Coordinates of C-alpha atoms (C1' of nucleotides) in Angstrom, one line a residue:
Chain A
M1 CA 108.6 92.0 93.7
I2 CA 106.3 92.7 96.7
D3 CA 103.1 90.7 96.7
P4 CA 100.3 92.6 98.5
D5 CA 98.2 89.4 98.7
S6 CA 100.9 87.4 100.5
D7 CA 100.4 86.3 104.1
R8 CA 103.8 87.9 104.8
P9 CA 103.4 91.6 105.4
A10 CA 104.8 94.0 102.9
Y11 CA 107.4 95.4 105.3
R12 CA 108.7 92.0 106.0
Q13 CA 108.9 91.1 102.4
L14 CA 111.0 94.2 101.8
A15 CA 113.2 93.5 104.8
D16 CA 113.8 90.0 103.4
K17 CA 114.8 91.3 100.1
L18 CA 117.2 93.9 101.4
R19 CA 118.6 91.4 103.9
E20 CA 119.3 89.0 101.1
D21 CA 121.0 91.7 99.1
I22 CA 123.3 92.4 102.1
L23 CA 124.1 88.8 103.0
N24 CA 124.8 87.7 99.4
G25 CA 127.1 90.7 98.7
T26 CA 124.9 92.6 96.3
L27 CA 125.0 95.4 98.9
P28 CA 128.5 95.1 100.3
P29 CA 129.7 96.5 103.6
G30 CA 129.8 100.3 103.4
A31 CA 127.4 100.5 100.5
A32 CA 124.6 103.0 100.7
L33 CA 121.0 101.6 100.5
P34 CA 118.7 103.4 98.1
S35 CA 117.0 106.4 99.9
E36 CA 113.5 105.9 101.2
E37 CA 112.1 108.0 98.4
R38 CA 114.1 105.9 95.8
I39 CA 112.8 102.7 97.3
H40 CA 109.3 104.1 97.3
Q41 CA 109.6 104.8 93.6
E42 CA 110.9 101.3 92.9
V43 CA 108.6 99.2 94.9
G44 CA 105.6 101.5 95.4
L45 CA 105.3 101.1 99.2
S46 CA 104.7 104.1 101.4
R47 CA 107.7 105.7 103.2
N48 CA 106.3 104.5 106.5
T49 CA 106.3 100.9 105.4
I50 CA 109.8 101.3 104.0
R51 CA 111.1 102.8 107.2
R52 CA 109.7 99.9 109.1
A53 CA 111.5 97.4 106.9
I54 CA 114.8 99.3 107.4
G55 CA 114.1 99.5 111.1
T56 CA 114.1 95.7 111.4
L57 CA 117.5 95.6 109.6
R58 CA 118.8 98.1 112.1
Q59 CA 117.7 95.9 114.9
E60 CA 119.5 93.0 113.3
G61 CA 122.7 95.1 113.2
L62 CA 122.9 94.8 109.4
V63 CA 122.7 98.5 108.6
I64 CA 123.4 101.8 110.2
V65 CA 121.7 105.1 109.6
D66 CA 123.6 108.4 109.5
P67 CA 121.0 111.0 109.0
P68 CA 120.6 112.7 106.7
R69 CA 123.5 111.3 104.8
G70 CA 121.8 107.9 104.2
T71 CA 121.6 104.3 105.3
F72 CA 124.6 102.1 104.9
V73 CA 125.5 98.4 105.1
R74 CA 127.3 98.1 108.4
M75 CA 131.0 97.8 108.4
R76 CA 131.7 95.1 111.0
G77 CA 135.1 95.4 112.5
P78 CA 136.7 92.3 113.9
E79 CA 135.0 90.8 116.9
K80 CA 136.4 91.8 120.2
L81 CA 137.3 88.9 122.4
V82 CA 135.9 88.9 125.9
L83 CA 137.4 86.4 128.3
L84 CA 135.2 85.1 131.1
E85 CA 137.3 84.2 134.1
P86 CA 136.2 81.8 136.9
G87 CA 133.9 83.8 139.2
D88 CA 132.8 86.2 136.4
S89 CA 129.3 86.1 135.0
A90 CA 127.7 87.9 132.1
T91 CA 124.2 89.0 131.0
V92 CA 122.8 90.6 127.8
R93 CA 120.5 93.5 128.0
V94 CA 118.9 95.9 125.5
P95 CA 120.0 98.9 127.6
T96 CA 117.5 101.3 129.0
P97 CA 118.3 105.0 128.3
A98 CA 119.9 105.3 131.8
Q99 CA 122.1 102.3 131.1
R100 CA 123.1 103.6 127.7
R101 CA 124.2 106.9 129.2
Q102 CA 126.0 105.1 132.0
Y103 CA 127.9 102.7 129.7
E104 CA 128.0 104.6 126.4
V105 CA 126.4 101.9 124.4
P106 CA 125.0 103.0 121.0
E107 CA 121.2 103.1 120.7
G108 CA 119.6 99.9 119.7
V109 CA 122.6 97.7 120.3
P110 CA 122.3 95.0 122.9
A111 CA 124.9 95.3 125.7
L112 CA 127.0 92.5 127.1
I113 CA 127.4 93.2 130.8
V114 CA 130.2 91.2 132.5
E115 CA 130.2 91.2 136.2
R116 CA 133.8 90.4 137.2
A117 CA 134.6 88.4 140.3
D118 CA 135.9 91.5 142.0
G119 CA 132.6 93.3 141.5
R120 CA 133.6 95.5 138.5
L121 CA 131.3 95.8 135.5
D122 CA 132.5 95.7 132.0
V123 CA 130.1 96.6 129.2
Y124 CA 130.5 95.8 125.5
P125 CA 128.3 96.1 122.4
A126 CA 127.1 92.6 122.3
D127 CA 127.0 92.1 118.6
L128 CA 130.7 92.8 118.1
T129 CA 132.1 90.5 120.8
R130 CA 133.0 86.9 121.1
I131 CA 132.9 85.4 124.5
Q132 CA 135.3 82.7 125.6
S133 CA 136.0 81.0 128.8
S134 CA 139.5 81.7 130.0
E135 CA 142.0 78.9 130.0
P136 CA 141.9 76.9 133.1
P137 CA 144.3 78.5 135.6
P138 CA 147.5 76.5 136.1
K139 CA 147.1 74.1 138.9
K140 CA 149.9 72.2 140.7
K141 CA 149.0 68.7 141.5
Chain B
M1 CA 102.8 114.8 131.2
I2 CA 104.2 114.8 127.7
D3 CA 105.9 118.0 126.6
P4 CA 105.6 118.6 122.9
D5 CA 108.2 121.3 123.0
S6 CA 110.8 119.1 124.7
D7 CA 113.9 118.1 122.8
R8 CA 113.1 114.5 123.7
P9 CA 110.6 113.1 121.2
A10 CA 107.1 112.4 122.4
Y11 CA 107.4 108.6 121.9
R12 CA 110.5 108.5 124.0
Q13 CA 108.9 110.5 126.8
L14 CA 106.0 108.1 126.8
A15 CA 108.3 105.1 126.8
D16 CA 110.2 106.6 129.7
K17 CA 107.0 107.0 131.6
L18 CA 105.8 103.5 131.0
R19 CA 109.2 102.1 131.7
E20 CA 109.3 103.8 135.0
D21 CA 105.8 102.5 135.9
I22 CA 107.1 99.0 135.2
L23 CA 110.4 99.3 137.0
N24 CA 108.9 100.8 140.1
G25 CA 106.1 98.3 140.4
T26 CA 103.2 100.5 139.5
L27 CA 102.7 98.1 136.6
P28 CA 103.8 94.8 138.1
P29 CA 104.7 91.6 136.1
G30 CA 101.7 90.2 134.4
A31 CA 99.7 93.5 134.5
A32 CA 98.0 94.7 131.4
L33 CA 99.1 98.0 130.0
P34 CA 96.3 100.4 129.0
S35 CA 95.1 99.8 125.5
E36 CA 96.5 102.0 122.8
E37 CA 93.2 103.7 122.5
R38 CA 93.1 104.3 126.2
I39 CA 96.5 105.8 126.3
H40 CA 95.5 108.0 123.3
Q41 CA 92.7 109.4 125.4
E42 CA 94.9 109.9 128.4
V43 CA 98.0 111.5 126.8
G44 CA 96.6 112.7 123.5
L45 CA 99.3 111.2 121.3
S46 CA 98.4 109.4 118.1
R47 CA 98.2 105.7 118.0
N48 CA 101.2 105.5 115.8
T49 CA 103.3 107.4 118.3
I50 CA 102.0 105.2 121.2
R51 CA 102.8 102.1 119.3
R52 CA 106.3 103.3 118.7
A53 CA 106.8 103.9 122.5
I54 CA 105.5 100.4 123.2
G55 CA 107.7 99.0 120.5
T56 CA 110.8 100.2 122.3
L57 CA 109.6 98.5 125.5
R58 CA 109.3 95.3 123.5
Q59 CA 112.8 95.6 122.3
E60 CA 113.9 96.1 125.9
G61 CA 112.1 92.9 126.9
L62 CA 109.9 94.7 129.4
V63 CA 106.5 93.9 127.8
I64 CA 105.1 91.2 125.6
V65 CA 102.1 91.7 123.2
D66 CA 99.5 89.1 122.8
P67 CA 97.1 90.4 120.1
P68 CA 94.4 91.1 120.4
R69 CA 94.2 90.4 124.1
G70 CA 96.6 93.2 125.1
T71 CA 100.0 94.2 126.1
F72 CA 101.4 92.9 129.4
V73 CA 104.4 93.5 131.6
R74 CA 106.7 90.6 131.0
M75 CA 106.9 87.8 133.5
R76 CA 110.6 87.1 133.8
G77 CA 111.4 83.6 135.0
P78 CA 114.7 83.0 136.7
E79 CA 117.8 83.4 134.5
K80 CA 119.0 80.2 132.9
L81 CA 122.6 79.5 133.6
V82 CA 124.8 78.8 130.6
L83 CA 128.1 77.4 131.3
L84 CA 131.0 78.2 129.0
E85 CA 133.6 75.6 129.0
P86 CA 137.2 76.0 127.8
G87 CA 137.1 75.7 124.0
D88 CA 133.5 77.1 123.7
S89 CA 132.8 80.5 122.4
A90 CA 129.7 82.6 122.2
T91 CA 128.2 85.5 120.3
V92 CA 125.0 87.5 120.5
R93 CA 122.9 88.2 117.5
V94 CA 119.4 89.5 116.8
P95 CA 118.3 86.4 114.9
T96 CA 117.1 86.6 111.4
P97 CA 113.5 85.3 110.8
A98 CA 115.0 81.9 109.7
Q99 CA 117.0 81.6 112.9
R100 CA 114.0 82.6 115.1
R101 CA 111.9 79.8 113.6
Q102 CA 114.7 77.3 113.9
Y103 CA 115.5 78.0 117.5
E104 CA 112.2 79.4 118.7
V105 CA 113.5 82.7 120.0
P106 CA 110.8 85.3 120.6
E107 CA 110.6 88.2 118.2
G108 CA 112.8 91.1 119.1
V109 CA 114.9 89.2 121.6
P110 CA 118.6 88.9 121.0
A111 CA 119.9 85.3 120.8
L112 CA 122.9 84.0 122.6
I113 CA 124.6 81.5 120.3
V114 CA 127.1 79.2 121.9
E115 CA 129.5 77.3 119.7
R116 CA 130.7 74.3 121.7
A117 CA 134.1 72.9 121.4
D118 CA 132.7 69.8 119.6
G119 CA 131.0 72.0 117.0
R120 CA 127.4 71.9 118.3
L121 CA 125.4 75.1 118.5
D122 CA 123.3 76.0 121.5
V123 CA 120.9 79.0 121.2
Y124 CA 119.2 80.8 124.0
P125 CA 117.1 84.0 124.5
A126 CA 119.9 86.3 125.5
D127 CA 117.9 88.3 128.0
L128 CA 117.0 85.4 130.2
T129 CA 120.4 83.8 130.5
R130 CA 123.5 84.3 132.7
I131 CA 126.8 83.2 131.3
Q132 CA 129.5 81.7 133.5
S133 CA 132.8 80.2 133.0
S134 CA 132.6 76.5 133.9
E135 CA 135.6 76.8 136.2
P136 CA 134.5 77.0 139.8
P137 CA 134.8 80.5 141.3
P138 CA 137.7 81.0 143.6
K139 CA 136.9 80.7 147.3
K140 CA 136.2 83.9 149.1
K141 CA 136.4 84.3 152.8
Chain C
dA1 C1' 75.2 80.4 117.0
dG2 C1' 75.7 84.9 115.9
dA3 C1' 76.4 89.8 116.4
dG4 C1' 79.0 93.4 118.0
dA5 C1' 82.8 95.6 120.7
dT6 C1' 87.6 95.6 121.7
dT7 C1' 92.5 95.5 120.6
dT8 C1' 96.5 94.9 118.1
dG9 C1' 98.6 94.6 113.1
dT10 C1' 99.3 96.5 108.7
dA11 C1' 99.4 100.3 105.4
dC12 C1' 98.4 104.4 103.4
dG13 C1' 98.8 109.7 103.0
dT14 C1' 100.4 114.2 104.8
dA15 C1' 103.1 117.6 107.2
dT16 C1' 107.0 119.6 109.4
dG17 C1' 111.7 119.6 111.4
dT18 C1' 116.8 119.1 111.1
dA19 C1' 121.2 118.2 109.4
dT20 C1' 124.2 117.5 105.3
dG21 C1' 126.3 118.8 101.2
Chain D
dT1 C1' 120.8 129.2 99.0
dC2 C1' 118.7 125.0 97.8
dA3 C1' 117.9 120.2 97.3
dT4 C1' 118.3 115.8 99.6
dA5 C1' 117.3 112.4 103.2
dC6 C1' 116.2 110.8 107.6
dA7 C1' 113.1 111.8 112.1
dT8 C1' 108.9 112.8 114.2
dA9 C1' 104.0 113.0 114.4
dC10 C1' 99.4 113.5 112.9
dG11 C1' 95.2 111.3 110.8
dT12 C1' 92.7 107.5 108.4
dA13 C1' 91.2 102.8 107.1
dC14 C1' 90.8 98.1 107.2
dA15 C1' 92.0 93.2 108.8
dA16 C1' 92.3 89.5 112.2
dA17 C1' 91.7 87.5 116.6
dT18 C1' 89.4 87.5 120.9
dC19 C1' 85.9 88.4 124.1
dT20 C1' 81.1 89.3 125.5
dC21 C1' 76.3 89.4 125.3

DNA sequence: AGAGATTTGTACGTATGTATG
DNA sequence: TCATACATACGTACAAATCTC
């Protein structure tokens, strides 16, 4: 399954395999991934290497880890709709610890920061939002 | 400098210290970070732990790594303005390897994916973009 | 041209801590 | 109480690319 002679590093090969299992439904949302020790027994890689593969899936938002219960395919709720009104602007940041504390964004999740026309800031977990331009305001002509 | 008895893990303490040096200008854009070996001699942490700290700064978009030349404070060009027209919508994703290759998004950087009203997809590195509604901002003053 | 040093990347093994069930 | 499972952290080794002498 994992080819040590491949140009592709072992941890990426493992991440690819798990990602495919998630995206094709073999590991459905909410399902537990095999434990690190279990994967070690199955594929022979060291725990460090396995953790690295799972770490990339965490970055991609595909799994969440709930220690020490296990690692689970992420349940993705419906996307939250964020309307961008004229005069608003938005940026995406991987928040620093200070920003995370300030806006209560979960660790590792990019934050969508909307600067409203009136100066207020709205912050959302970027991977569960859909951004749309507001409808053009009614204009009398 | 690093307190092994702190609740805060050593790798986070180191990341905090380097982040502060970057944000306050001690390490200006383009500057090389000390090598992993150099940091090891300075703070005593293992290379693994140092790499983990630097890895979090990579996720935050603060540094780029150009092996084996070194690790450098990221030069951030001006933000690219992305206009969201009525009928467009946008999402943020950490791209899978396939998407990164397709759209040439740097590793570890979230991607802003804009679905245009006509069905086209535009993809940008999310941390160097500013999103605005296409409607002109209301006049102030 | 070649040899050696430097620096990051990958991968292994080991140990200990902490929270859950 | 005990086993399970993830988190942190140490050490080691080798590879690959770049730079210098």
